[in-house]
Coordinates of C-alpha atoms and ligand atoms in Angstrom, one line a residue:
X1 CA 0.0 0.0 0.0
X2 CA 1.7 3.5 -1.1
X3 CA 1.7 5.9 2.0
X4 CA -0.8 8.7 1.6
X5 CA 0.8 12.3 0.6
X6 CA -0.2 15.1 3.2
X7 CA -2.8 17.1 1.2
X8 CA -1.4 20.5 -0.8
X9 CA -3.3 22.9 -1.0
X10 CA -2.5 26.7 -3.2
X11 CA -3.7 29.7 -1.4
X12 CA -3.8 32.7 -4.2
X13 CA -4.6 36.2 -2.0
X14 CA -5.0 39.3 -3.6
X15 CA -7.0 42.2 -4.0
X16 CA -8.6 41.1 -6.7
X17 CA -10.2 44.6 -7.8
X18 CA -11.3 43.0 -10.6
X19 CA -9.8 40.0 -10.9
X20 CA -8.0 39.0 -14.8
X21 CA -6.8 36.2 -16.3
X22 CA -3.1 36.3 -14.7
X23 CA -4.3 35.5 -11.7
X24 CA -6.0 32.6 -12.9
X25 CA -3.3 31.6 -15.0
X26 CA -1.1 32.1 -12.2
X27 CA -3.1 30.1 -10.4
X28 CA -3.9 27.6 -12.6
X29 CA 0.0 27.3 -14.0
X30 CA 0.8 26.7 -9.7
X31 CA -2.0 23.8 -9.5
X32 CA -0.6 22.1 -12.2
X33 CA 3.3 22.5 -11.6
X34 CA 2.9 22.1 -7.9
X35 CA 0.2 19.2 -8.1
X36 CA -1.7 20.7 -5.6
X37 CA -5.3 19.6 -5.0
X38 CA -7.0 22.9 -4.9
X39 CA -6.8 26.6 -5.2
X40 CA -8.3 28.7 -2.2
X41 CA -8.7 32.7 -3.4
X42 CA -8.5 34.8 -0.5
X43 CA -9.5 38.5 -1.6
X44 CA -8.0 40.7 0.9
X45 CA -10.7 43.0 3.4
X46 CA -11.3 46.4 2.5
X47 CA -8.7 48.4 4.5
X48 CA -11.1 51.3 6.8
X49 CA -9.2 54.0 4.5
X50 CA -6.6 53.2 2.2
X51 CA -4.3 56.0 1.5
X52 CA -4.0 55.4 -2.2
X53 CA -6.9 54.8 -3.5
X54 CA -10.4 53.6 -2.9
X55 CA -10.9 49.7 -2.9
X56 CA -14.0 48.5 -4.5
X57 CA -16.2 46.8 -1.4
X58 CA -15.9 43.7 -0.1
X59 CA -18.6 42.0 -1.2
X60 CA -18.0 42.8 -5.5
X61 CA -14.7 41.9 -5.1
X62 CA -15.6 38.3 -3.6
X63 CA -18.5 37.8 -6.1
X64 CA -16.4 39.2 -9.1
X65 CA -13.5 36.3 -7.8
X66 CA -16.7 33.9 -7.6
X67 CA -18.1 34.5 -11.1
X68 CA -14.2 34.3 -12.3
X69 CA -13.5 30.7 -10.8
X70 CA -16.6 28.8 -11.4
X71 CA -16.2 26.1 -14.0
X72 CA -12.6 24.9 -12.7
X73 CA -13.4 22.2 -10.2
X74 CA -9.5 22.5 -8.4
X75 CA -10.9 26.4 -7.8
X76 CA -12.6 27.6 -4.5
X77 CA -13.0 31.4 -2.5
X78 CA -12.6 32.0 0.7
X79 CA -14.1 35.0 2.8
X80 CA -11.2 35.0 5.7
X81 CA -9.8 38.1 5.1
X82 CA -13.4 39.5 4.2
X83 CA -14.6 38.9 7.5
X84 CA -12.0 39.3 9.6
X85 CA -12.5 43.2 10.2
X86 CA -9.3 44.5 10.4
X87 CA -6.1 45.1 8.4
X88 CA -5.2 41.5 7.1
X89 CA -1.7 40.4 6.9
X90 CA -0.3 37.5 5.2
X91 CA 0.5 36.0 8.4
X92 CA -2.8 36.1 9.7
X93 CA -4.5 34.6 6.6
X94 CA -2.3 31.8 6.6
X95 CA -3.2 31.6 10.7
X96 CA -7.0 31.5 9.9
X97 CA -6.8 28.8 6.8
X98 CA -4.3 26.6 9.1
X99 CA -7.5 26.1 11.2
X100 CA -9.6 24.4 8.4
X101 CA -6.9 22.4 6.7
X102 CA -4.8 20.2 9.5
X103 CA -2.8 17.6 7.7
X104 CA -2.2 19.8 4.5
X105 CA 1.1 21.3 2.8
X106 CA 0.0 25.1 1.9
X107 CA 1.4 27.0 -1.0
X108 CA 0.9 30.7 -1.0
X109 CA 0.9 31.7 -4.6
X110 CA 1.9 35.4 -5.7
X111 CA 3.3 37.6 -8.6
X112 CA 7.3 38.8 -8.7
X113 CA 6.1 41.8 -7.3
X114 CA 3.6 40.4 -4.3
X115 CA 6.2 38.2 -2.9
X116 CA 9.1 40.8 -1.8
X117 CA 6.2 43.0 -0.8
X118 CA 4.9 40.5 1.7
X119 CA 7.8 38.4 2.8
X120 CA 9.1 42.2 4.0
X121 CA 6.0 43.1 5.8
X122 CA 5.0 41.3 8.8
X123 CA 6.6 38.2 10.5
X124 CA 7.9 36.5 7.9
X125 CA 9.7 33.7 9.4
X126 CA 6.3 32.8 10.7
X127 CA 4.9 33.6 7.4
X128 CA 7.5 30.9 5.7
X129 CA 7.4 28.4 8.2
X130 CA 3.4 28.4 8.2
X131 CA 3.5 27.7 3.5
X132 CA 5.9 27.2 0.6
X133 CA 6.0 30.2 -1.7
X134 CA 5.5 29.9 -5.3
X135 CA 6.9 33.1 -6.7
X136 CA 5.5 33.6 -10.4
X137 CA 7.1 35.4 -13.2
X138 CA 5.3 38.6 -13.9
X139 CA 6.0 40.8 -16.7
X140 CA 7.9 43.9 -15.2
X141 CA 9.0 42.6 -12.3
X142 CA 12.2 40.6 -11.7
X143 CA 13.2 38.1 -8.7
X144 CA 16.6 39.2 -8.4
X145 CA 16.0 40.7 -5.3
X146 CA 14.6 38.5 -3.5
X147 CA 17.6 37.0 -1.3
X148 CA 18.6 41.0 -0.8
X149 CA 15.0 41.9 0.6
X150 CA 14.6 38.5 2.4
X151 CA 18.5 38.7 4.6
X152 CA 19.1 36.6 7.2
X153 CA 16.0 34.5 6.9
X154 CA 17.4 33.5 2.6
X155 CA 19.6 31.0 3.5
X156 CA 17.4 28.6 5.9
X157 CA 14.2 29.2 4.0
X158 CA 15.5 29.1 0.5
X159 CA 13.8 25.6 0.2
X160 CA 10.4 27.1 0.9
X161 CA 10.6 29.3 -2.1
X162 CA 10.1 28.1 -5.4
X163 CA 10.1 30.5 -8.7
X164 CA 7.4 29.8 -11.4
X165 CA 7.8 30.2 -14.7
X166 CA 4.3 31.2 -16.3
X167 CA 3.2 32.7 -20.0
X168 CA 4.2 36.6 -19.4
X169 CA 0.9 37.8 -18.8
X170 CA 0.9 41.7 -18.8
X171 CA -2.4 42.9 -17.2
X172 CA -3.0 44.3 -13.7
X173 CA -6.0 45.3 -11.9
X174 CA -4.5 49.0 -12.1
X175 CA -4.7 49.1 -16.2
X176 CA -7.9 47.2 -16.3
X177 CA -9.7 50.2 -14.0
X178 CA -7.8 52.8 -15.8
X179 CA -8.9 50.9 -19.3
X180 CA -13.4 51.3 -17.7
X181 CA -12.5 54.5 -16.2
X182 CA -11.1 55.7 -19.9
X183 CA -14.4 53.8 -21.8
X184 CA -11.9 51.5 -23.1
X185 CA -11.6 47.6 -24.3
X186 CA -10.7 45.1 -21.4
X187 CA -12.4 41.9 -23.9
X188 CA -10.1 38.8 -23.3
X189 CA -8.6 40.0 -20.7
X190 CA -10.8 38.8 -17.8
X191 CA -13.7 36.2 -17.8
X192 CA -16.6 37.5 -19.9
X193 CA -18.8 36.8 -16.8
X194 CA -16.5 39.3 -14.3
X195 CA -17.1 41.7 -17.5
X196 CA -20.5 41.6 -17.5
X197 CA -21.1 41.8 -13.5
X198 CA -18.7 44.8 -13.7
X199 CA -21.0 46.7 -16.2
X200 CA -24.4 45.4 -14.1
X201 CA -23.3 46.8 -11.0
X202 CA -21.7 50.1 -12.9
X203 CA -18.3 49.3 -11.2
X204 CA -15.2 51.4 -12.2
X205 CA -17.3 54.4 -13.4
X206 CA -19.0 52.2 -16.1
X207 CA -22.5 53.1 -15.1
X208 CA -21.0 57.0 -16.1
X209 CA -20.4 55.6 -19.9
X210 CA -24.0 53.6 -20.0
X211 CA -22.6 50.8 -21.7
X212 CA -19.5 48.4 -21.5
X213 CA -17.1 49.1 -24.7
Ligands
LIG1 P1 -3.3 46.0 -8.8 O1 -2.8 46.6 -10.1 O2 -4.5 46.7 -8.3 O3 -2.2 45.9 -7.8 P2 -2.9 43.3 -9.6 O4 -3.2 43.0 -11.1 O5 -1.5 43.4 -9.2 O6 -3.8 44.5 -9.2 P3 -3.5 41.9 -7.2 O7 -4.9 41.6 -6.7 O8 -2.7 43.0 -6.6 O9 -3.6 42.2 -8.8 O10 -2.6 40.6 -7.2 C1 -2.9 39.4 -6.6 C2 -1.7 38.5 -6.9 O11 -1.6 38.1 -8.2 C3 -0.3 39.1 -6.6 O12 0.5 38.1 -6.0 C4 0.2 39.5 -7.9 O13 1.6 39.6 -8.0 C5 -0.4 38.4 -8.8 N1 -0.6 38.8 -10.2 C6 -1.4 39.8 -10.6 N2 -1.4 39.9 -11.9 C7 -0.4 39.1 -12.4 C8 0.1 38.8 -13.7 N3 -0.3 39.4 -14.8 N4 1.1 37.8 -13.8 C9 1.5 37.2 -12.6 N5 1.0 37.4 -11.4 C10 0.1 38.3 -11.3
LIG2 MG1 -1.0 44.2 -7.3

């Protein structure tokens, strides 16, 4: 009889405002590579006021990252860092998904530019020791820095970090909104369902142009 593997699970946080076809690629590139047995997206909570700009609320976010998965059976959301109530940080995310998957290897998915970003933000020893990282490639963004940024805590957790190569996929959140805001195209690149909720609801100032281009 062959030993049963622990089960591996991808988590994929993010913002998510909308969510686009790299992060399902991303995603779906991970599952595969990785053999993991599912994907959990985690859109992050709606910080009280974020300096920078307004996040879209909670609850389109979470149904826009619904809409976007369905159809991919190795896909699922979660609402941990929805309901939580406070600033999320990686560490607590990973705390809070722990609790509902003993016995299972985690895998916290992000872009080039996501993982220095959070591996340099709030305990990240705990952060490593709690999932592997699979770093993907993301157009613009570069990995070189990563044993710079992470220091001291490179060399013993080197193993836990793992760099993806995907299909260079160069679409953000930040162009798509810019792209509604400006009346323009986003066709092909996010799920024609996410498109469609988008214009519904008039998200991204699309109820100002009356129809979706
Ligand atoms: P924004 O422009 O608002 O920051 P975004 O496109 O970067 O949006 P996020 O929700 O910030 O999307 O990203 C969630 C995760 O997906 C991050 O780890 C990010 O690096 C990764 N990601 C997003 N887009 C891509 C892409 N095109 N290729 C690879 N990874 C991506
Ligand atoms: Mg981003």
């Amino acid at each position: 009889m062959s030993e049963a593997r622990a089960r591996r699970v991808g988590i994929m946080g993010g913002t998510f405002d909308p969510i686009h076809y790299g992060h399902l690629v991303a995603a779906e590139e991970a599952r595969e590579a990785f053999r993991l047995d599912k994907i959990i997206f985690v859109p992050a909570g709606t910080p009280p006021h974020k300096v920078e700009r307004q996040v879209t609320p909670a609850r389109h976010r979470y149904l826009m990252t619904l809409l976007a998965i369905m159809g991919n059976p190795g896909f699922e959301a979660s609402r941990v860092d929805l309901d939580r109530g406070r600033v999320t940080y990686t560490v607590d995310t990973l705390q809070d998904l722990r609790k509902g998957l003993p016995d299972t290897d985690m895998y916290f998915i992000t872009g080039a530019d996501a993982i220095l970003e959070i591996l340099s933000w709030k305990a990240p020893k705990e952060v490593l020791s709690l999932a592997e990282f699979i770093a993907v490639t993301r157009p613009g963004y570069g990995l070189d820095q990563l044993a710079t940024a992470l220091g001291p805590l490179y060399e013993p957790f080197q193993d836990r970090i793992h760099i993806l190569e995907m299909p260079p996929m160069g679409i953000s959140s930040t162009d798509l909104r810019r792209r509604l805001a400006e009346g323009r195209s986003i066709r092909y690149l996010l799920p024609e369902a996410v498109a469609t909720y988008i214009q519904r609801e008039g998200l991204y100032g699309t109820n100002d142009q009356g129809h979706l281009p």
